[in-house]
XYZ file of C-alpha atoms in Angstrom:
773
model
C 96.232 42.734 108.683
C 95.069 42.380 111.589
C 96.490 42.016 114.227
C 94.533 41.163 117.064
C 95.662 37.372 118.642
C 97.477 37.349 121.621
C 101.571 35.865 120.494
C 101.612 32.536 122.562
C 104.227 29.991 121.967
C 101.215 26.963 122.582
C 97.826 28.706 122.493
C 95.740 30.558 120.554
C 94.107 34.374 122.596
C 91.909 36.722 122.471
C 91.408 38.997 124.517
C 88.195 40.884 124.737
C 84.797 40.466 122.510
C 85.009 42.141 119.136
C 81.250 41.440 117.252
C 83.452 43.044 113.426
C 86.338 39.888 114.168
C 84.177 37.064 115.472
C 83.687 35.524 111.623
C 87.328 35.340 111.846
C 87.353 34.623 115.449
C 85.607 31.212 114.707
C 87.751 30.437 111.863
C 91.139 30.839 113.940
C 89.717 28.879 116.763
C 88.473 26.010 115.035
C 88.732 22.295 116.149
C 88.835 19.010 114.199
C 90.367 14.918 114.307
C 90.012 13.990 110.720
C 86.413 12.839 110.539
C 84.559 15.896 111.566
C 85.691 18.853 112.561
C 83.423 22.660 113.127
C 83.849 26.164 113.506
C 84.223 28.020 116.832
C 80.534 28.957 117.347
C 78.904 29.634 120.349
C 76.974 27.315 122.182
C 74.644 29.579 123.771
C 72.601 31.933 121.226
C 74.151 34.136 118.709
C 72.026 36.724 116.753
C 75.124 38.685 115.916
C 77.164 37.732 112.811
C 77.922 33.854 112.840
C 79.244 31.088 110.155
C 77.549 28.042 111.679
C 79.640 25.176 110.377
C 79.554 21.789 111.135
C 81.080 19.335 109.335
C 81.830 15.199 108.035
C 84.052 14.171 105.750
C 83.443 12.488 103.280
C 79.701 14.074 103.535
C 78.834 15.770 100.086
C 76.452 17.131 97.918
C 76.640 17.982 94.104
C 74.959 21.500 94.150
C 73.806 22.434 90.310
C 76.550 24.393 88.538
C 75.986 27.813 89.121
C 76.954 30.076 85.886
C 76.241 32.464 83.193
C 77.087 30.959 79.955
C 77.014 27.243 79.820
C 79.882 25.837 77.890
C 80.276 22.260 76.413
C 82.497 19.932 79.345
C 81.097 22.370 82.071
C 80.304 19.499 84.713
C 77.067 19.804 86.077
C 77.414 20.436 90.297
C 80.018 21.528 92.362
C 80.309 19.310 94.984
C 80.646 20.753 98.366
C 81.078 19.127 101.930
C 78.237 19.671 103.560
C 76.732 21.785 106.612
C 76.132 19.146 109.067
C 73.531 18.553 112.616
C 74.986 21.916 115.134
C 74.682 19.902 117.835
C 76.629 22.294 120.970
C 72.992 23.874 120.823
C 72.707 25.940 124.445
C 69.453 27.812 124.243
C 69.733 29.693 127.712
C 67.243 31.744 129.125
C 67.761 33.119 132.653
C 63.973 34.386 134.306
C 62.802 34.105 130.229
C 65.191 36.329 129.357
C 67.804 34.568 126.847
C 71.756 34.614 127.240
C 72.909 36.064 123.645
C 76.018 37.279 124.286
C 75.290 39.971 121.076
C 72.159 42.167 123.074
C 74.626 41.044 126.454
C 77.500 43.668 128.139
C 80.749 41.250 127.720
C 83.384 41.294 129.810
C 86.223 39.425 130.213
C 85.606 37.456 127.361
C 88.787 35.362 126.564
C 88.886 32.164 123.231
C 92.017 30.366 124.079
C 92.682 27.557 121.437
C 95.406 25.240 122.864
C 97.240 23.648 120.527
C 98.807 20.850 122.848
C 96.017 19.325 123.505
C 93.011 21.138 120.871
C 90.831 21.858 123.627
C 88.646 25.409 123.005
C 88.315 27.213 126.151
C 85.622 29.829 126.415
C 85.620 33.068 129.687
C 83.005 35.667 130.231
C 81.420 37.537 132.689
C 77.648 38.923 131.011
C 75.260 41.377 131.510
C 72.099 40.891 130.307
C 69.854 44.271 129.302
C 67.798 43.592 132.513
C 71.028 44.194 134.559
C 70.761 40.171 135.463
C 74.271 38.886 135.644
C 76.037 35.314 134.622
C 79.467 34.414 134.246
C 80.299 31.162 132.156
C 83.453 28.620 131.466
C 83.047 26.694 128.385
C 85.667 23.787 127.354
C 84.863 21.496 124.549
C 86.476 18.588 122.717
C 86.464 16.762 118.727
C 89.230 13.210 121.122
C 91.528 12.214 118.246
C 91.364 9.195 120.383
C 87.722 8.225 119.681
C 86.594 10.135 116.356
C 82.828 9.078 116.571
C 82.505 11.370 120.089
C 82.647 14.702 120.587
C 82.254 16.854 124.206
C 81.222 20.478 126.168
C 81.746 21.385 129.714
C 79.436 24.436 130.347
C 79.699 25.731 133.439
C 77.828 28.644 134.426
C 77.607 31.017 137.802
C 75.338 33.336 138.744
C 76.423 36.271 139.851
C 73.350 38.582 141.164
C 70.753 36.563 139.201
C 67.835 34.141 141.355
C 65.378 33.064 139.869
C 64.212 30.260 137.018
C 67.144 29.329 134.454
C 65.574 27.225 131.306
C 67.922 25.258 129.146
C 67.120 23.329 125.841
C 70.350 20.738 124.887
C 69.891 20.904 120.724
C 70.758 18.919 117.823
C 69.111 21.144 114.867
C 69.343 19.343 111.526
C 67.568 22.213 109.619
C 71.257 23.902 108.636
C 71.745 25.532 105.173
C 75.100 26.231 103.342
C 76.002 29.139 103.287
C 77.112 28.750 99.532
C 74.498 27.586 98.416
C 73.655 27.711 94.543
C 70.332 28.270 94.272
C 69.551 28.845 99.006
C 68.923 24.946 98.901
C 68.427 22.787 101.743
C 70.829 19.843 101.398
C 68.726 16.974 104.502
C 66.052 15.111 104.267
C 64.970 13.556 108.381
C 65.281 9.829 108.562
C 64.628 9.365 112.647
C 64.408 9.984 115.402
C 64.136 9.224 118.967
C 64.505 11.258 122.483
C 64.885 10.563 126.112
C 65.051 13.233 128.969
C 68.522 13.086 128.652
C 69.424 11.893 125.042
C 68.709 12.820 121.682
C 69.304 10.859 118.264
C 68.516 12.953 114.978
C 69.727 10.642 111.499
C 69.768 12.568 108.014
C 70.211 11.934 104.836
C 71.960 14.101 101.904
C 69.683 14.461 98.793
C 71.003 13.625 95.772
C 74.424 11.633 97.446
C 72.521 9.764 99.559
C 74.711 9.677 102.829
C 72.878 8.746 106.129
C 73.920 10.401 109.315
C 73.169 10.109 113.024
C 74.243 12.160 115.832
C 73.456 11.277 118.905
C 73.570 13.899 122.782
C 73.243 13.642 126.670
C 73.291 16.744 128.432
C 73.668 16.517 132.104
C 73.188 19.046 134.714
C 75.177 19.240 138.414
C 74.282 22.213 140.708
C 77.646 23.486 142.596
C 79.790 19.812 142.673
C 76.342 17.974 142.707
C 73.912 16.130 140.373
C 70.739 17.615 140.025
C 67.134 16.517 139.602
C 65.267 18.055 138.012
C 62.278 18.724 135.192
C 63.663 17.815 132.346
C 61.822 17.026 128.939
C 61.830 15.406 125.710
C 61.153 18.317 122.344
C 61.136 16.901 118.613
C 59.723 18.824 115.972
C 60.982 18.578 112.137
C 64.422 18.076 112.188
C 65.385 19.334 115.833
C 65.119 17.071 118.838
C 65.888 18.502 121.881
C 66.278 18.286 126.046
C 64.809 20.587 128.479
C 65.470 21.215 131.585
C 64.515 23.813 134.362
C 66.608 25.080 137.497
C 66.063 27.440 140.449
C 69.685 29.453 141.200
C 70.595 31.334 143.475
C 72.899 34.296 143.603
C 76.832 32.203 143.450
C 75.114 28.800 142.797
C 76.869 26.887 139.357
C 75.388 25.214 137.195
C 77.564 22.466 135.266
C 76.697 21.254 131.933
C 78.170 18.483 130.179
C 77.197 18.148 126.715
C 78.390 14.779 124.628
C 78.416 13.803 121.548
C 78.564 10.568 119.485
C 78.296 10.594 115.483
C 79.244 8.443 112.269
C 77.983 8.237 108.612
C 76.966 5.513 106.400
C 80.720 5.400 104.967
C 81.577 3.743 107.510
C 78.277 2.135 109.294
C 75.160 0.689 106.994
C 72.411 3.059 107.253
C 69.711 0.464 109.731
C 72.131 -0.073 111.670
C 73.527 4.143 112.046
C 70.902 4.921 115.133
C 71.669 1.637 117.331
C 75.637 1.835 116.893
C 75.537 5.928 117.887
C 73.467 4.952 120.787
C 76.313 1.993 121.633
C 78.709 4.725 120.917
C 77.067 7.103 123.446
C 76.915 5.120 125.941
C 80.542 4.429 125.744
C 81.023 8.199 125.921
C 79.035 8.410 129.194
C 81.154 6.144 130.703
C 84.108 7.312 131.017
C 83.059 11.232 131.827
C 85.014 14.393 130.353
C 87.687 13.827 132.000
C 88.297 11.027 131.121
C 87.763 11.430 127.345
C 89.631 14.463 127.319
C 93.053 12.751 128.951
C 92.861 10.118 126.035
C 92.528 13.110 123.936
C 95.140 15.069 125.153
C 97.290 11.677 125.411
C 96.937 11.355 121.370
C 97.763 14.724 120.672
C 101.147 14.164 122.887
C 102.226 11.462 121.006
C 101.482 13.388 118.065
C 103.357 15.922 119.180
C 106.210 14.102 119.592
C 107.130 13.654 115.617
C 105.771 16.807 114.092
C 106.317 19.464 116.597
C 108.980 22.587 115.645
C 110.531 24.662 118.342
C 111.793 28.068 117.959
C 113.281 29.924 120.790
C 113.939 33.710 120.655
C 110.452 34.355 117.982
C 107.597 34.353 119.675
C 105.318 34.942 117.319
C 107.310 32.676 114.304
C 106.846 29.833 117.013
C 102.425 30.095 117.028
C 102.156 30.611 113.576
C 104.205 27.028 112.904
C 102.923 25.194 115.544
C 99.543 26.468 114.513
C 100.121 25.685 111.581
C 101.615 22.087 111.838
C 97.741 21.875 114.852
C 95.622 22.566 111.864
C 97.318 20.125 109.328
C 97.218 17.337 112.113
C 93.161 18.202 113.028
C 92.230 17.826 109.542
C 93.431 15.083 107.810
C 94.650 11.627 110.062
C 94.790 9.293 106.749
C 93.702 6.382 107.973
C 90.625 6.291 105.023
C 92.316 6.308 101.846
C 88.854 7.669 100.100
C 89.094 11.501 101.661
C 91.890 13.765 100.562
C 92.138 17.501 102.309
C 90.244 20.863 101.188
C 92.255 23.812 101.174
C 89.588 25.052 104.009
C 89.716 21.775 105.694
C 86.503 22.219 108.650
C 86.964 25.457 108.782
C 84.595 27.416 105.932
C 82.730 26.797 102.694
C 84.594 28.581 100.731
C 86.001 25.982 97.897
C 83.308 24.083 98.633
C 85.467 21.655 101.217
C 87.016 19.791 98.382
C 90.485 18.474 96.527
C 92.650 20.598 94.454
C 95.916 19.978 93.452
C 97.269 21.817 97.017
C 97.481 18.525 98.526
C 99.898 17.341 96.164
C 102.445 19.864 95.894
C 102.002 21.474 99.559
C 100.214 19.106 101.942
C 101.982 15.355 101.290
C 105.299 16.393 102.505
C 104.342 16.774 105.574
C 102.538 13.477 106.316
C 105.498 12.122 103.891
C 108.357 13.126 107.450
C 105.408 12.743 110.444
C 103.394 10.259 109.854
C 103.371 6.775 108.940
C 104.139 6.248 105.290
C 101.120 4.621 104.996
C 99.062 7.800 105.158
C 100.962 9.820 102.764
C 100.611 6.754 100.777
C 97.626 6.744 100.907
C 96.394 10.464 99.720
C 98.722 9.232 96.438
C 95.801 5.983 96.537
C 93.336 8.711 96.460
C 94.016 9.686 92.999
C 94.856 6.640 91.927
C 91.734 4.945 92.338
C 90.108 7.916 90.552
C 92.065 7.245 87.107
C 88.860 5.973 85.570
C 87.162 8.987 86.416
C 90.612 11.204 85.693
C 89.905 10.014 81.951
C 86.443 10.076 81.785
C 86.590 13.692 82.678
C 89.482 14.013 79.827
C 86.900 12.249 77.419
C 84.552 15.457 77.915
C 87.027 17.501 76.838
C 87.976 15.622 73.831
C 91.100 13.554 74.602
C 91.311 9.541 74.207
C 93.364 6.738 74.409
C 93.085 6.605 77.734
C 95.134 10.597 78.239
C 93.480 11.475 81.582
C 92.765 14.341 83.172
C 92.839 15.261 86.718
C 90.128 18.020 87.718
C 91.004 20.978 89.171
C 88.466 20.463 92.153
C 86.482 17.022 92.862
C 85.532 14.187 95.881
C 85.335 11.467 93.338
C 86.545 12.243 90.983
C 84.611 14.143 88.485
C 85.426 17.150 87.658
C 83.501 19.515 89.709
C 84.590 23.180 88.725
C 82.838 25.096 86.775
C 85.199 28.653 85.635
C 86.282 28.099 82.054
C 89.699 29.664 82.920
C 90.626 26.626 85.778
C 88.336 24.410 84.605
C 89.600 23.623 80.851
C 93.230 25.315 81.570
C 94.533 24.916 84.678
C 96.227 21.649 83.415
C 99.608 22.161 84.964
C 97.178 19.716 87.895
C 98.283 17.166 86.050
C 101.574 17.555 86.203
C 101.287 17.720 90.532
C 99.991 14.802 90.823
C 102.293 13.240 88.320
C 104.873 15.014 90.462
C 104.030 14.111 94.124
C 104.637 10.162 92.837
C 108.640 11.120 92.933
C 107.964 13.116 95.617
C 107.166 10.017 97.538
C 109.616 8.187 96.037
C 112.444 10.515 96.034
C 111.629 11.035 99.357
C 110.314 7.154 101.007
C 112.207 4.571 98.842
C 108.992 3.185 98.549
C 109.728 2.496 94.592
C 107.147 -0.697 94.451
C 104.579 2.059 94.387
C 105.398 2.647 91.171
C 104.111 -1.014 89.629
C 101.590 -0.834 89.388
C 99.936 2.325 91.068
C 102.286 4.957 90.110
C 102.960 3.607 86.415
C 98.506 3.601 85.715
C 98.534 7.249 86.319
C 101.672 8.254 85.498
C 101.153 6.198 81.760
C 97.780 8.309 81.477
C 98.810 11.560 82.300
C 101.747 11.079 79.542
C 98.966 10.475 76.933
C 97.575 13.361 78.256
C 100.522 15.960 77.281
C 101.505 13.904 74.052
C 97.221 15.097 72.692
C 97.271 18.422 74.624
C 100.374 19.711 72.945
C 100.088 20.366 69.094
C 103.504 21.241 66.395
C 104.151 25.044 65.441
C 105.381 25.495 62.232
C 106.498 29.168 62.650
C 108.105 28.569 65.696
C 109.733 24.601 64.457
C 108.623 23.644 68.370
C 105.543 21.610 69.602
C 103.797 24.545 71.433
C 101.171 24.573 75.167
C 98.257 26.892 73.724
C 95.093 28.572 76.072
C 96.329 27.717 79.142
C 95.992 28.686 83.154
C 99.124 28.758 85.286
C 99.382 28.948 88.749
C 98.921 32.107 88.238
C 95.822 32.866 88.047
C 95.747 36.585 87.140
C 96.838 35.189 84.192
C 94.135 33.430 81.852
C 94.077 31.643 78.212
C 98.123 32.085 77.694
C 100.286 30.262 75.007
C 102.938 28.128 76.058
C 102.540 28.812 80.707
C 107.036 27.509 80.955
C 105.462 25.994 85.053
C 102.833 23.705 82.333
C 104.773 23.176 79.883
C 108.032 22.104 82.199
C 105.137 20.093 84.085
C 104.571 18.084 80.484
C 108.159 17.622 79.346
C 109.176 16.664 83.081
C 105.750 13.709 83.467
C 107.063 12.385 79.823
C 110.942 11.927 80.982
C 109.754 10.321 84.451
C 107.064 8.034 82.910
C 110.012 6.770 80.611
C 111.927 6.338 83.794
C 109.295 4.432 84.865
C 108.691 1.972 82.377
C 112.118 1.357 82.824
C 112.424 0.434 85.791
C 109.087 -1.805 85.615
C 110.401 -3.605 82.902
C 113.157 -4.729 84.343
C 112.591 -5.578 88.055
C 108.622 -6.518 87.191
C 108.257 -7.497 83.182
C 105.075 -9.963 83.727
C 102.926 -6.736 86.123
C 104.370 -4.969 83.058
C 103.177 -7.504 79.620
C 99.756 -6.931 81.451
C 99.624 -3.761 82.420
C 100.571 -2.752 78.523
C 97.360 -5.394 77.403
C 94.998 -3.481 80.368
C 95.649 0.063 78.723
C 96.520 -0.811 75.374
C 99.793 0.565 75.602
C 101.800 0.583 72.330
C 105.461 1.906 73.563
C 107.611 2.089 71.321
C 105.048 4.695 69.067
C 103.756 6.566 72.144
C 107.278 6.826 73.647
C 108.240 7.943 70.593
C 106.517 10.645 70.242
C 106.597 11.292 74.089
C 110.601 11.898 72.726
C 109.910 14.066 70.224
C 107.894 16.439 72.017
C 110.528 16.709 75.566
C 113.504 17.366 72.936
C 111.130 20.128 70.458
C 109.103 22.378 73.124
C 108.715 25.152 72.685
C 110.418 27.420 76.224
C 108.645 31.394 76.512
C 113.039 32.964 76.917
C 114.234 36.491 77.252
C 117.733 36.026 76.153
C 118.503 39.647 76.758
C 117.943 39.184 80.614
C 118.543 35.812 80.404
C 115.532 34.483 82.207
C 112.892 31.996 81.197
C 109.051 33.786 80.582
C 105.853 33.239 82.175
C 104.575 32.429 79.039
C 104.536 34.280 75.231
C 104.411 36.975 74.627
C 105.179 38.337 78.841
C 106.913 41.159 78.091
C 104.655 43.072 76.230
C 103.468 44.017 79.827
C 104.208 46.912 82.038
C 106.781 46.485 84.143
C 106.261 48.094 87.236
C 107.338 46.527 90.630
C 104.312 45.455 92.686
C 105.752 47.647 95.742
C 105.096 50.648 93.715
C 101.413 50.183 94.445
C 99.074 52.266 96.394
C 98.501 49.511 100.006
C 94.847 50.813 99.523
C 94.594 49.020 96.652
C 96.051 45.839 98.313
C 94.948 42.680 97.646
C 93.902 43.848 93.936
C 92.116 41.094 93.802
C 88.896 42.861 95.830
C 90.133 46.477 94.091
C 91.012 46.380 90.798
C 88.703 45.288 87.833
C 89.773 41.443 86.089
C 90.581 42.821 82.622
C 92.871 45.289 84.583
C 94.325 42.100 86.633
C 94.923 40.381 83.524
C 96.131 43.307 81.619
C 98.827 43.571 85.086
C 101.866 42.366 84.940
C 101.628 41.083 89.185
C 101.215 37.340 89.236
C 98.922 36.351 92.569
C 101.580 32.870 93.096
C 104.275 31.239 92.524
C 104.890 30.971 88.763
C 108.016 29.644 86.910
C 109.720 30.313 89.675
C 107.292 26.971 90.716
C 109.464 24.487 88.557
C 112.327 26.518 89.816
C 111.509 24.716 93.316
C 110.591 21.960 91.778
C 112.954 20.983 89.350
C 115.661 22.612 91.415
C 118.200 20.304 91.063
C 118.489 21.009 87.259
C 119.373 24.724 87.296
C 122.300 26.489 88.553
C 122.395 29.160 92.063
C 122.812 31.686 89.339
C 120.093 31.500 87.017
C 117.590 31.170 89.859
C 118.502 34.347 91.083
C 118.429 36.116 87.792
C 115.146 34.906 87.456
C 114.123 35.797 91.278
C 115.239 38.619 91.196
C 112.714 39.121 88.068
C 109.720 38.097 89.590
C 110.120 38.118 93.141
C 109.073 42.362 92.924
C 106.111 41.993 90.574
C 104.830 38.629 92.407
C 101.746 40.259 95.256
C 101.265 36.987 97.045
C 97.525 37.472 96.953
C 97.636 33.493 97.251
C 98.191 31.478 100.661
C 99.926 29.369 98.270
C 102.542 32.094 97.487
C 104.847 32.994 99.854
C 106.006 29.024 101.309
C 108.084 29.268 97.338
C 109.324 32.156 97.866
C 110.903 31.617 100.983
C 112.927 28.503 100.768
C 114.507 29.874 97.038
C 115.350 32.959 98.830
C 116.849 31.290 101.313
C 118.603 29.104 98.469
C 120.427 31.911 96.782
C 121.492 33.756 100.131
C 119.281 35.921 100.715
C 117.877 35.349 105.206
C 115.945 38.400 105.449
C 113.968 37.720 102.468
C 113.659 33.765 103.687
C 112.343 35.550 107.315
C 109.622 37.375 105.801
C 108.176 35.030 103.439
C 108.161 32.210 106.238
C 106.762 35.351 108.578
C 103.315 35.631 106.345
C 102.883 32.030 104.997
C 103.080 31.084 108.885
C 101.379 33.819 110.341
C 98.318 34.606 107.392
C 95.650 33.236 108.928
C 96.484 34.845 112.255
C 96.999 37.804 111.243
C 93.893 37.593 107.819
C 96.427 38.900 105.565
C 94.319 38.473 102.889
C 91.601 39.953 104.608
C 89.584 36.645 103.557
C 90.314 33.997 106.908
C 86.801 35.401 107.978
C 85.333 32.192 105.433
C 87.889 29.890 106.989
C 91.725 29.188 107.453
C 93.920 27.980 104.660
C 94.488 24.495 105.708
C 96.402 23.473 102.565
C 98.919 25.874 102.240
C 99.972 25.018 105.602
C 101.632 22.376 104.295
C 103.622 25.234 102.052
C 104.065 26.694 105.585
C 106.291 23.714 107.769
C 107.900 23.585 103.964
C 108.868 26.102 104.043
C 110.588 25.863 107.735
C 112.578 22.313 107.073
C 113.549 23.613 103.644
C 114.385 27.595 104.306
C 115.656 27.005 107.627
C 116.284 23.868 107.973
C 118.137 23.817 104.262
C 116.745 20.016 103.496
C 115.894 18.268 100.326
C 116.572 15.219 99.036
C 119.160 14.088 96.552
C 120.394 11.073 95.109
C 118.511 8.817 97.563
C 119.875 10.740 100.211
C 119.290 13.760 102.768
C 120.035 16.696 102.574
C 120.478 19.259 105.361
C 122.195 23.028 105.058
C 120.774 24.926 107.610
C 120.680 28.654 109.110
C 119.543 30.727 111.889
C 117.803 34.169 111.061
C 119.208 36.192 113.914
C 116.441 37.136 115.721
C 116.916 33.390 116.997
C 118.402 31.893 118.876
C 117.892 28.164 117.930
C 115.409 26.474 116.149
C 114.774 22.603 116.567
C 112.341 20.144 114.348
C 111.749 16.385 113.811
C 111.302 13.978 110.616
C 110.657 10.737 109.919
C 112.982 9.462 107.115
C 113.500 5.619 105.458
C 113.152 4.490 108.652
C 115.138 6.513 111.046
C 112.912 9.285 113.145
C 115.784 11.930 113.156
C 115.238 15.504 115.279
C 117.647 18.030 114.158
C 118.737 20.486 116.604
C 120.668 24.177 115.694
C 121.492 27.405 117.654
C 125.241 28.298 117.807
C 125.794 24.196 116.702
C 124.027 21.539 114.921
C 123.254 18.390 116.792
C 121.535 15.935 114.940
C 120.078 13.083 116.913
C 118.563 9.821 115.829
C 116.019 8.416 117.627
C 115.348 5.422 115.816
C 117.816 1.962 115.412
C 117.847 2.864 111.427
C 121.200 4.138 110.602
C 121.344 6.583 107.826
C 124.280 8.141 105.559
C 123.064 12.452 105.011
C 124.555 15.176 104.203
C 124.596 18.677 105.821
C 126.423 20.845 104.539
C 128.091 19.521 101.278
C 129.894 16.952 103.806
C 128.388 13.073 104.334
C 128.246 12.009 107.880
C 126.465 8.502 109.264
C 124.454 8.487 111.781
C 124.034 5.041 114.184
C 121.103 4.714 115.493
C 120.463 6.135 118.379
C 122.916 8.107 118.326
C 123.618 11.872 117.470
C 126.710 13.955 116.101
C 127.392 17.604 116.959
C 128.651 20.342 114.080
C 129.690 23.846 113.833
C 127.273 26.018 112.640
C 128.116 27.874 109.296
C 126.046 29.839 107.425
C 124.519 30.100 104.700
C 125.072 33.785 103.339
C 127.747 34.221 100.584
């Protein structure tokens, strides 16, 4: 855990430059706009340790799988969102001595990310080895108002230098992915063009043939006036640049403005790409930095109006939740159903930048409640578009008859994860995708999504579950063998409670969906049964038999469901008895030791208690929480949020706050010593859940919004906003609760077990009530 980031309600602030923390800061100060994003790399040369990262949504490469022992069913590749051309580069020389913070003495260094407007600012004074001193202020943003545009304003003031300044403003396409399996470069140059002030570089990905074009224009002002200086275009392989030379004296300030336009063949024909980018760049130049930034900041202001969470009296908690919300909003905009949310977003290469079950489990609720409904719907449509691929994935593993196994990792619907205990065994992911359909409909009321989209996906998943179980004569029940649950510190176990629960729940929900579609859309239902060769009687009879006769490991003495068969054969030692020097255990223990231990990486059995909360009473939850929480090490970013919510439901206010703060500041304080690899973007959806469901007590039951809020002792007040079935609500909690309806839509909701009706454009105040009991 590191605590060098300053606490601030609206900013992420780093004071002082510590090279050992540079990769962490490059992750923390990342910026993006839903279509492109970049780590907070320096514009000027930096020869120290750095992970260069510029990423474009949907542009990927199928990197050939690298495994020690090939197994039938392994995917042939791991898809990776590619590190694209570095367009921010500014190589600065003072009388041939290069400005490089790895070699200079750095003073008064600050790096600030303003979350209100997604503006990245950096300030420093640098003394070069020769004694030359300069002062630099840099501002950079990627426009959310026009997602093809980015801009840099780089101000360099000479403190004691008099002489020639050389500038090379470049686009470098000779880029590598640090996680390349075979040290391969993935880009081919297809076209380029340069003028004295502009540079354009078009690249193509190997194998997948995505085409990308970047264009930049660089403009100079000296002491506030546009300056006419010697300038030259420069071309090399996969490299284009504009070079400038001018004279400075002490006190001069040079302002470099660099504008960027980018697009890909996802949105433009490849033959028209450069022309389109040239036109877009001309538009950016005409608007100028200030006008572009104003449009960008206004768009962010609008976005924050519906998504902000306010905490009064706890700056660390406030900064944490806004940081998580900010990163979610700049990672996914929801305007393209072909795109999804990678675990690291645009902040690093780990996990390939592709889609996991995290999206459905943790991110979907945030977008359901804070964005237009189409945004969340597009996340579901992403999986529907991949249904046929999921069926093919199932066929590769020996399933048939339209059984759909959605991939653990994907970008195009094909499985691209290649660790057997995950690829073949972590099949609870199928349940998460089914649950997302229910969750979306339960929250939005958009039940017509079931016909046909939801029905088709649920049918394929239920068919998979029906084939994945087998009958055990010894247990006189159906069992599911050889699986990995959400707790990846267990592999190849039998009858993981959560996985079995997801299978039963999915088949039961699919039966309800069938009844709905048959009744409300009979003609469509007939078409769907023919399309999918659905034998309703035979298949649903089988599902009902499995539902009634599934085995769930249970310990009668403790009154708890067990994570899997044989779990109590382990030695149960609370995690707080571990030597802190051995944490996190996945960085200090052998895998053999981890597998034999009782320690849980993230909520597993408790994940079912979270999702199916209406099926378990508070006392049952208390028993399970008291057994599993002490042996959970929370070494997955997806863990603390669930434990926070469950702790609140059983009145454990201090534990709820502890878990919330951990998830909210997971990256800001580098809890798991891995922020340098990129941020935990998908877990940030869990942070939002941890806030609104822990402190807001938010739930949906029988189509009605439920609120059971409580105020932590260290807070003075909090507020949050949500959209719910046409209403836009603001919930304010202090000494009393106030609910404000900012829409015309009236709404019935339950607050502290009492039902109230809130008319459009009205508000209601209620006396505060504690959840403690």
